[in-house]
């Protein structure tokens, strides 16, 4: 009998289809190993990873210092639960709070859990500090958002695939057009506790809001006594060339929601980071997580924060990002319709008459570049921040070749 493990690409793809729910439609690439910006498949082919785990792999695959931190911790202590304090906890929270310029950290595991945490904290702050009448709290969000997959979070999604047949939906959210400050202003009233926004909308296709949008949200939130909650799960931690995408407008939200790269591509680590006046509303027993803030997560997370504190990754993303955007923009008119993004993060709209995003992803994979489509004819590129200038040039050349072959 053949075990699933021993299969080559076609068999392994089939076996994965046979034994799993079909909630994803993966490219037929079966990855067996990785190093830095590169992965290799079960047949020994190599690919440049231009998705980087949806930005969970900002530091590349198996970054030596992250792997060393994980190994060292695995040999000492892996889990205590928050019923006790462990020796990795304070340093992780202190260093992350300092990176964010905030007072307090509430560690969770996945991004969706951190968003749920931010929603609960915002509501509790609304009732206990702002004085919103019981059960009336509202949170303003943007159309095209992606904040995760829980029942509450999909309740305010505008993507039919994410929502349909998963109701009844959680009330308490108002959706306004992304980038529209007047709509946001109109949606805020005395019941509003928070504005929850992605500073750049990742899953929507790397949508950058108009200049001044984040500054405008900051001003409105201050004027109306509303919390600005920035979901920087994908946009944060170096991806856009700054530590946070909010930094591009020198805007500081009340709450940062972090995840993905916070776990260094090793373990799931997420967190909400805020001031005393916000996170301080929680009392023992009101919120928690069995695995949140576990020793392994904290050891890796502390090393992630240390890497970010050097500024090296933000610098690389800014410099190489300019190169990526220049190269991609040069393909405009040759099958590329528009290029958006900041730093090493690009949403590339392809001419739908020429090629779909899916077909482009498949043909790129055949040429050794892994990327992911979104919304029909948009390609997303987000290579690890350890990628080199030559690798970027090569990857964009492969996209150019795919488009030429499609014409
Ligand atoms: C990925 C993502 C999430 C959800 O994170 P999970 O770890 O998949 O739950 C939330 N918000 C944004 C902006 C994301 O990109």
Coordinates of N, CA and C and ligand atoms in Angstrom, one line a residue, residues 110-113 115 146-148 198 203 231 233-234 260, ligand 1:
X110 N -4.6 33.1 16.7 CA -4.9 33.4 15.3 C -5.3 34.8 15.1
X111 N -5.3 35.3 13.9 CA -5.7 36.6 13.6 C -7.2 36.8 13.9
X112 N -8.0 35.9 13.5 CA -9.5 36.0 13.8 C -9.7 36.2 15.3
X113 N -9.0 35.4 16.1 CA -9.1 35.6 17.6 C -8.7 36.9 18.1
X115 N -8.9 39.7 16.3 CA -10.0 40.6 15.9 C -11.2 40.5 16.8
X146 N -11.5 42.2 5.1 CA -11.2 40.8 5.5 C -10.6 40.9 6.9
X147 N -11.4 40.3 7.9 CA -10.8 40.3 9.2 C -10.8 38.9 9.8
X148 N -11.2 37.9 9.0 CA -11.1 36.5 9.5 C -12.4 35.8 9.2
X198 N -8.7 47.9 8.0 CA -7.4 47.5 7.5 C -6.7 48.8 6.9
X203 N -6.8 41.2 1.4 CA -7.5 40.2 0.7 C -8.4 40.8 -0.4
X231 N -6.5 46.9 12.0 CA -6.2 45.5 11.8 C -4.9 45.4 10.9
X233 N -2.9 42.9 10.8 CA -2.5 41.5 10.8 C -1.7 41.1 9.5
X234 N -2.1 41.7 8.4 CA -1.3 41.4 7.1 C -0.5 42.6 6.7
X260 N -0.3 36.8 12.0 CA 0.5 36.4 10.8 C 2.0 36.4 11.2
Ligands
LIG1 C1 -5.3 36.9 7.7 C2 -6.1 38.0 8.2 C3 -6.9 37.8 9.3 C4 -7.2 36.5 9.9 O1 -6.1 35.8 10.4 P1 -6.2 34.3 10.7 O2 -4.9 33.9 11.4 O3 -6.3 33.6 9.4 O4 -7.4 34.0 11.6 C5 -7.5 39.0 9.8 N1 -7.3 40.2 9.3 C6 -6.5 40.4 8.2 C7 -6.3 41.8 7.7 C8 -5.9 39.3 7.6 O5 -5.1 39.5 6.6

